Coordinates of C-alpha atoms in Angstrom, one line a residue:
M7 CA 17.4 -38.4 -17.2
L8 CA 16.8 -37.9 -13.5
T9 CA 16.8 -40.9 -11.2
K10 CA 15.2 -40.9 -7.8
R11 CA 18.6 -40.9 -6.2
M12 CA 19.7 -37.8 -8.2
V13 CA 16.4 -36.0 -7.3
W14 CA 17.1 -36.8 -3.6
L15 CA 20.7 -35.6 -3.8
L16 CA 19.7 -32.4 -5.6
S17 CA 16.9 -31.8 -3.1
A18 CA 19.1 -32.4 -0.1
T19 CA 21.9 -30.2 -1.5
A20 CA 19.4 -27.4 -2.2
G21 CA 18.0 -27.6 1.3
F22 CA 21.3 -27.6 3.2
T23 CA 22.7 -24.8 1.1
V24 CA 19.7 -22.5 1.2
A25 CA 19.7 -22.9 5.0
N26 CA 22.7 -20.6 5.2
V27 CA 20.5 -17.6 4.2
Y28 CA 18.2 -18.3 7.1
L29 CA 20.5 -19.3 9.9
N30 CA 20.8 -15.7 11.2
Q31 CA 17.1 -15.1 11.6
T32 CA 16.9 -17.1 14.9
L33 CA 20.3 -15.8 16.0
L34 CA 19.7 -12.1 15.7
V35 CA 19.0 -11.5 19.4
S36 CA 22.2 -13.4 20.4
M37 CA 24.2 -11.6 17.8
A38 CA 22.9 -8.2 19.0
D39 CA 24.1 -9.1 22.5
S40 CA 27.4 -10.3 21.3
F41 CA 28.2 -7.3 19.2
G42 CA 26.4 -4.7 21.5
V43 CA 24.1 -3.3 18.8
S44 CA 20.4 -2.6 18.7
A45 CA 17.6 -4.7 17.2
T46 CA 17.3 -2.2 14.3
Q47 CA 21.1 -2.5 13.5
I48 CA 21.3 -6.3 13.9
G49 CA 18.4 -6.6 11.4
M50 CA 20.9 -5.5 8.7
I51 CA 22.5 -9.0 8.9
A52 CA 19.2 -10.6 7.7
T53 CA 18.6 -7.9 5.1
L54 CA 22.1 -8.0 3.6
S55 CA 22.1 -11.8 3.5
Q56 CA 19.1 -11.6 1.2
I57 CA 20.5 -8.7 -0.8
G58 CA 23.6 -10.8 -1.3
Y59 CA 21.5 -13.7 -2.5
A60 CA 19.7 -11.5 -4.9
L61 CA 23.0 -10.2 -6.3
G62 CA 24.2 -13.8 -6.7
N63 CA 21.1 -14.7 -8.6
L64 CA 21.7 -11.8 -10.9
F65 CA 25.4 -12.3 -11.6
L66 CA 26.0 -16.0 -10.9
V67 CA 22.9 -18.0 -11.7
P68 CA 22.8 -17.1 -15.4
L69 CA 26.2 -18.9 -15.7
G70 CA 24.1 -22.1 -15.7
D71 CA 23.2 -21.3 -19.3
L72 CA 26.8 -20.9 -20.2
Y73 CA 28.9 -23.5 -18.3
E74 CA 28.6 -27.1 -17.1
R75 CA 26.4 -26.9 -14.0
R76 CA 28.0 -29.5 -11.8
R77 CA 31.3 -27.6 -11.9
I78 CA 29.4 -24.4 -11.0
I79 CA 27.8 -26.1 -8.0
L80 CA 31.0 -27.5 -6.7
L81 CA 32.8 -24.2 -7.0
L82 CA 30.0 -22.3 -5.3
L83 CA 29.9 -24.8 -2.4
A84 CA 33.6 -24.2 -1.9
F85 CA 32.9 -20.4 -1.6
V86 CA 30.1 -21.1 0.8
C87 CA 32.7 -22.8 3.0
V88 CA 34.7 -19.6 3.0
G89 CA 31.6 -17.5 3.9
L90 CA 30.7 -19.8 6.8
L91 CA 34.2 -19.8 8.1
A92 CA 34.3 -15.9 8.0
S93 CA 30.9 -15.8 9.8
A94 CA 31.9 -18.2 12.5
M95 CA 35.1 -16.2 13.2
A96 CA 33.5 -12.7 13.0
Q97 CA 35.0 -10.4 15.7
S98 CA 32.9 -7.3 15.0
F99 CA 29.5 -6.3 13.7
I100 CA 31.0 -4.9 10.5
W101 CA 32.9 -8.1 9.9
M102 CA 29.6 -10.1 10.4
V103 CA 27.7 -7.9 8.1
T104 CA 30.3 -8.3 5.4
A105 CA 30.5 -12.0 5.8
S106 CA 26.7 -12.3 5.7
L107 CA 26.6 -10.3 2.4
F108 CA 29.3 -12.6 0.9
L109 CA 27.6 -15.8 2.2
G110 CA 24.3 -14.7 0.6
F111 CA 26.0 -13.9 -2.7
V112 CA 27.5 -17.4 -3.1
T113 CA 24.6 -19.4 -1.5
I114 CA 22.7 -19.6 -4.8
V115 CA 23.4 -23.3 -5.5
P116 CA 19.6 -24.1 -5.3
Q117 CA 19.0 -21.8 -8.2
I118 CA 21.5 -23.7 -10.3
I119 CA 19.9 -26.9 -9.2
V120 CA 16.3 -26.0 -10.0
P121 CA 16.7 -25.2 -13.8
L122 CA 19.0 -28.3 -14.0
A123 CA 16.2 -30.5 -12.6
A124 CA 13.6 -28.8 -14.8
S125 CA 15.6 -29.4 -17.9
L126 CA 16.2 -33.1 -17.1
A127 CA 12.5 -33.8 -16.1
K128 CA 9.8 -34.8 -18.5
A129 CA 7.3 -32.1 -19.3
N130 CA 4.3 -33.9 -17.7
E131 CA 6.4 -34.6 -14.5
R132 CA 8.0 -31.2 -14.1
G133 CA 5.6 -29.9 -11.5
K134 CA 6.2 -33.0 -9.4
I135 CA 10.0 -32.8 -9.7
L136 CA 10.0 -29.1 -8.8
G137 CA 7.8 -30.0 -5.9
N138 CA 10.3 -32.6 -4.7
I139 CA 13.2 -30.2 -5.0
A140 CA 11.1 -27.7 -3.0
V141 CA 10.7 -30.3 -0.2
G142 CA 14.5 -30.0 0.2
L143 CA 14.3 -26.2 0.2
V144 CA 11.5 -26.0 2.7
S145 CA 13.2 -28.6 4.9
G146 CA 16.4 -26.6 4.8
I147 CA 14.7 -23.4 5.9
L148 CA 12.9 -25.4 8.7
C149 CA 16.1 -27.0 9.9
A150 CA 18.0 -23.7 9.7
R151 CA 15.5 -22.1 12.2
L152 CA 15.0 -25.2 14.4
V153 CA 18.7 -26.3 14.6
S154 CA 20.1 -22.8 14.9
G155 CA 17.8 -22.0 17.8
F156 CA 18.8 -25.1 19.7
V157 CA 22.5 -24.9 18.9
D158 CA 22.5 -21.2 19.8
A159 CA 20.9 -22.0 23.2
Q160 CA 23.4 -24.7 24.0
F161 CA 26.7 -23.7 22.4
G162 CA 26.3 -20.1 21.1
W163 CA 25.6 -18.7 17.7
R164 CA 29.1 -19.3 16.3
A165 CA 28.6 -23.0 16.7
V166 CA 25.7 -22.8 14.2
Y167 CA 28.1 -21.7 11.4
W168 CA 30.7 -24.3 12.3
L169 CA 28.1 -27.0 12.0
S170 CA 26.9 -25.7 8.7
L171 CA 30.5 -25.7 7.4
G172 CA 30.8 -29.4 8.2
F173 CA 27.7 -30.3 6.3
T174 CA 28.7 -28.2 3.3
V175 CA 32.0 -30.1 3.0
L176 CA 30.0 -33.3 3.1
F177 CA 27.8 -32.2 0.2
I178 CA 30.8 -31.2 -1.9
V179 CA 31.9 -34.8 -1.7
L180 CA 28.4 -36.2 -2.4
I181 CA 27.9 -33.9 -5.5
R182 CA 31.3 -34.8 -6.8
L183 CA 30.6 -38.5 -6.6
G184 CA 26.8 -38.6 -7.3
L185 CA 26.0 -36.0 -9.9
P186 CA 27.1 -36.6 -13.5
K187 CA 28.4 -33.8 -15.7
N188 CA 25.9 -32.1 -18.1
K189 CA 26.4 -30.3 -21.3
E190 CA 27.2 -26.6 -21.5
S191 CA 24.2 -24.7 -23.0
Q192 CA 25.2 -21.4 -24.7
N193 CA 28.0 -20.3 -26.9
M194 CA 28.3 -16.7 -25.8
S195 CA 30.5 -14.5 -23.5
Y196 CA 29.7 -13.6 -19.9
K197 CA 29.1 -10.0 -21.0
Q198 CA 26.7 -11.1 -23.7
L199 CA 24.9 -13.3 -21.1
L200 CA 24.4 -10.4 -18.7
L201 CA 23.4 -8.0 -21.5
S202 CA 20.7 -10.4 -22.5
L203 CA 19.0 -10.2 -19.1
G204 CA 17.3 -6.8 -19.7
P205 CA 15.7 -7.8 -23.0
I206 CA 14.5 -11.1 -21.6
F207 CA 12.9 -9.3 -18.7
M208 CA 11.2 -6.7 -20.9
K209 CA 9.9 -9.3 -23.4
E210 CA 8.5 -12.0 -21.1
N211 CA 5.2 -10.8 -19.4
V212 CA 4.9 -14.1 -17.6
L213 CA 8.4 -13.5 -16.0
K214 CA 7.3 -10.0 -14.8
R215 CA 4.1 -11.4 -13.2
V216 CA 5.8 -14.2 -11.3
C217 CA 8.5 -11.8 -10.2
L218 CA 5.9 -9.6 -8.6
S219 CA 3.9 -12.5 -7.2
Q220 CA 6.7 -14.3 -5.5
G221 CA 8.7 -11.2 -4.7
M222 CA 5.9 -9.8 -2.6
M223 CA 5.0 -13.2 -1.1
F224 CA 8.6 -13.7 -0.1
A225 CA 8.8 -10.2 1.3
A226 CA 5.8 -11.0 3.5
F227 CA 7.4 -14.4 4.5
S228 CA 10.7 -12.8 5.4
L229 CA 9.0 -10.0 7.3
F230 CA 7.1 -12.5 9.4
W231 CA 10.0 -14.8 10.3
T232 CA 12.5 -11.9 10.9
T233 CA 10.2 -10.3 13.4
L234 CA 8.8 -13.5 15.0
V235 CA 12.0 -13.8 17.2
F236 CA 11.3 -10.3 18.5
L237 CA 7.7 -11.1 19.3
L238 CA 8.4 -14.4 21.1
T239 CA 11.3 -13.0 23.1
S240 CA 9.2 -10.1 24.3
P241 CA 6.3 -10.1 26.8
P242 CA 3.8 -11.8 27.1
Y243 CA 5.9 -14.7 25.7
S244 CA 9.5 -14.0 26.8
Y245 CA 10.8 -17.2 25.3
G246 CA 14.5 -18.1 24.6
S247 CA 16.0 -18.8 21.2
G248 CA 15.5 -22.5 21.6
A249 CA 11.7 -22.1 22.0
V250 CA 11.6 -19.8 19.0
G251 CA 13.4 -22.4 16.9
T252 CA 10.8 -25.0 18.0
I253 CA 8.0 -22.8 16.6
G254 CA 9.8 -23.3 13.2
L255 CA 8.7 -26.9 13.3
V256 CA 5.3 -25.9 12.1
S257 CA 6.8 -24.8 8.8
I258 CA 7.2 -28.5 7.9
G259 CA 3.8 -28.0 6.4
G260 CA 5.5 -26.2 3.6
A261 CA 7.5 -29.3 2.8
F262 CA 4.3 -31.3 2.5
A263 CA 2.6 -28.6 0.5
A264 CA 5.3 -28.4 -2.2
P265 CA 4.9 -31.9 -3.8
V266 CA 1.1 -31.6 -3.4
I267 CA 1.0 -28.3 -5.3
G268 CA 3.4 -29.8 -7.8
R269 CA 1.0 -32.6 -8.7
F270 CA -1.9 -30.1 -8.7
I271 CA 0.1 -28.1 -11.3
D272 CA 0.6 -31.1 -13.5
N273 CA -3.2 -31.8 -13.5
R274 CA -4.9 -28.4 -13.1
G275 CA -2.3 -25.8 -14.2
A276 CA 0.0 -23.4 -12.5
G277 CA -2.2 -20.4 -12.7
L278 CA -4.9 -21.7 -10.3
A279 CA -2.3 -23.0 -8.0
N280 CA -0.6 -19.5 -8.0
M281 CA -3.9 -17.9 -6.9
I282 CA -4.6 -20.4 -4.2
C283 CA -1.2 -19.9 -2.7
M284 CA -1.5 -16.1 -2.5
V285 CA -4.9 -16.4 -0.8
I286 CA -3.3 -18.7 1.8
G287 CA -0.7 -16.0 2.4
L288 CA -3.3 -13.4 2.9
L289 CA -5.1 -15.6 5.4
S290 CA -1.9 -16.1 7.4
F291 CA -1.6 -12.4 8.2
I292 CA -5.3 -12.0 9.0
V293 CA -4.8 -14.8 11.6
A294 CA -1.5 -13.2 12.8
F295 CA -3.2 -9.8 13.1
A296 CA -6.1 -11.1 15.1
G297 CA -4.1 -13.4 17.4
G298 CA -0.7 -12.0 18.0
G299 CA -1.0 -12.4 21.7
F300 CA -2.3 -15.9 21.5
L301 CA 0.4 -18.6 20.8
P302 CA -1.8 -21.1 18.8
A303 CA -2.8 -18.2 16.4
V304 CA 0.9 -17.3 15.9
I305 CA 1.8 -20.9 15.2
A306 CA -1.2 -21.2 12.7
S307 CA 0.0 -18.0 10.9
A308 CA 3.5 -19.4 10.8
L309 CA 2.3 -22.5 9.1
L310 CA 0.1 -20.7 6.7
V311 CA 2.7 -18.1 5.6
T312 CA 5.2 -20.9 5.0
V313 CA 2.8 -23.1 3.0
G314 CA 1.6 -20.2 0.9
T315 CA 5.0 -18.9 0.1
Q316 CA 6.8 -22.2 -0.6
A317 CA 4.0 -23.6 -2.7
N318 CA 3.7 -20.4 -4.6
Q319 CA 7.4 -20.7 -5.5
V320 CA 6.7 -24.0 -7.1
A321 CA 3.7 -22.6 -9.0
C322 CA 5.6 -19.6 -10.2
Q323 CA 8.6 -21.7 -11.4
A324 CA 6.3 -24.1 -13.2
K325 CA 4.9 -21.1 -15.1
L326 CA 8.4 -19.8 -15.8
F327 CA 9.9 -23.1 -17.1
Q328 CA 7.1 -23.4 -19.7
L329 CA 9.1 -20.7 -21.5
S330 CA 12.4 -21.0 -23.5
P331 CA 14.4 -24.0 -22.3
E332 CA 17.7 -22.5 -23.4
K333 CA 17.1 -19.5 -21.2
R334 CA 16.0 -21.3 -18.0
S335 CA 19.0 -20.3 -15.8
R336 CA 18.6 -16.7 -16.8
L337 CA 14.8 -16.7 -16.3
N338 CA 15.3 -18.4 -12.9
G339 CA 18.1 -15.9 -12.0
L340 CA 15.9 -12.9 -12.8
Y341 CA 13.0 -14.5 -10.9
M342 CA 15.1 -15.2 -7.9
V343 CA 16.6 -11.7 -7.9
S344 CA 13.1 -10.3 -7.5
T345 CA 12.2 -12.9 -4.9
F346 CA 15.2 -12.2 -2.6
L347 CA 15.0 -8.4 -3.2
G348 CA 11.5 -8.9 -1.9
G349 CA 13.0 -10.9 1.0
A350 CA 15.5 -8.2 1.8
L351 CA 12.6 -5.6 1.6
G352 CA 10.6 -7.8 4.0
S353 CA 13.4 -8.1 6.5
F354 CA 14.1 -4.3 6.5
V355 CA 10.4 -3.3 6.6
G356 CA 9.7 -5.9 9.3
V357 CA 12.4 -4.6 11.7
Q358 CA 11.2 -1.0 11.1
A359 CA 7.6 -1.9 11.6
W360 CA 8.4 -3.8 14.8
S361 CA 10.6 -0.9 16.1
H362 CA 7.8 1.6 15.6
F363 CA 4.5 -0.2 15.7
H364 CA 5.3 -3.7 17.1
W365 CA 3.2 -6.7 15.9
T366 CA 0.3 -4.6 14.6
G367 CA 2.7 -2.8 12.2
V368 CA 4.3 -6.1 11.1
C369 CA 0.9 -7.7 10.2
T370 CA -0.3 -4.6 8.4
A371 CA 2.8 -4.5 6.3
G372 CA 2.4 -8.2 5.6
L373 CA -1.2 -7.8 4.4
I374 CA -0.2 -5.0 2.1
M375 CA 2.6 -7.1 0.6
V376 CA 0.4 -10.1 -0.1
A377 CA -2.3 -7.8 -1.6
I378 CA 0.3 -6.5 -4.1
A379 CA 1.3 -10.1 -4.9
L380 CA -2.4 -10.8 -5.7
S381 CA -2.5 -8.0 -8.2
S382 CA -0.1 -10.0 -10.4
A383 CA -2.9 -12.5 -11.1
I384 CA -5.1 -10.0 -12.8
G385 CA -5.4 -11.1 -16.4
S386 CA -2.5 -13.4 -16.2
E387 CA -4.3 -16.5 -17.3
K388 CA -4.9 -15.1 -20.7
Q389 CA -1.2 -14.7 -21.3
M390 CA -0.1 -18.1 -20.0
P391 CA 1.3 -20.5 -22.6
V392 CA -0.1 -24.0 -22.5
A393 CA 2.3 -26.6 -21.1
S394 CA 3.0 -29.6 -23.3
H395 CA 2.2 -33.0 -21.8

């Protein structure tokens, strides 16, 4: 049974770990100067971090259905330390790209934590618990952008990775002392576990729909935040990385939205919450398109895209965890693969759109991505299982 202290620990661990996927987004301009590469080339660091995260979700997250989850979390955090060390010491662009891919691959601790929390939570409190875990995730993303921008401005981008390394070591100790062991779930081989992923995806229509919904929402989210640093460091703004990090403060709204949407899900259902979140995402790019040269409009769109995307993740996972309890890690792994492949697509398309069409191209691409996400809602409510309360 989950205690409040355990929920806090899981939420904080998820947040500090997921931050490692987003650290580089505010650092791209500084890294490009350090390695002497173009904006298009340096965008590969953000793209490959998320591809690595997607691969980790495919090959590592399903292990949560096979082995004791605390042990998996501790082992992965140790590998995160290796990835952070390699990033901090990178001497070339290729080195940094490789380190970013590896770091993304092992930074999937939150996706071991989420199904663990869902399994331990009561059915009528699952939305609230997932919302609380999402607070940590959103806060981690927020802190990644905010802290990395300030640290980069004062000490350089390498110091960001050294700082994250120190916090990761701290959380290894906290998890070791504060999280009890849990039972192993499945009696099958790793090969059998991976071979079961295809049939699960083909069978579960709800899984397909939430993959499309959050995959495209996260693509739009990643597109926005990857290119925002280029917008704000260019005329008419011409801000430094510290100021760009400050803009990330508005995404704290996503942290407040997650528990609100969690309670809404427990009372009104995940389907309606899912639709509301995608409409918010659409609105964010309409605002960004209309007001790209007006800072308050950019800040408003940053808030809306973060609220819509992070709350939508809670809604989608609430739908997902109404399915087979013994498959939760695999369901979540497949779901997060699509989410971060979407994120990688968003980073790639965002850099290309900025390079060729600047902010107008970015906003147009974002609108298309959210419109595709909305298509996942067509007819979905008829197929949704009813949650037990």
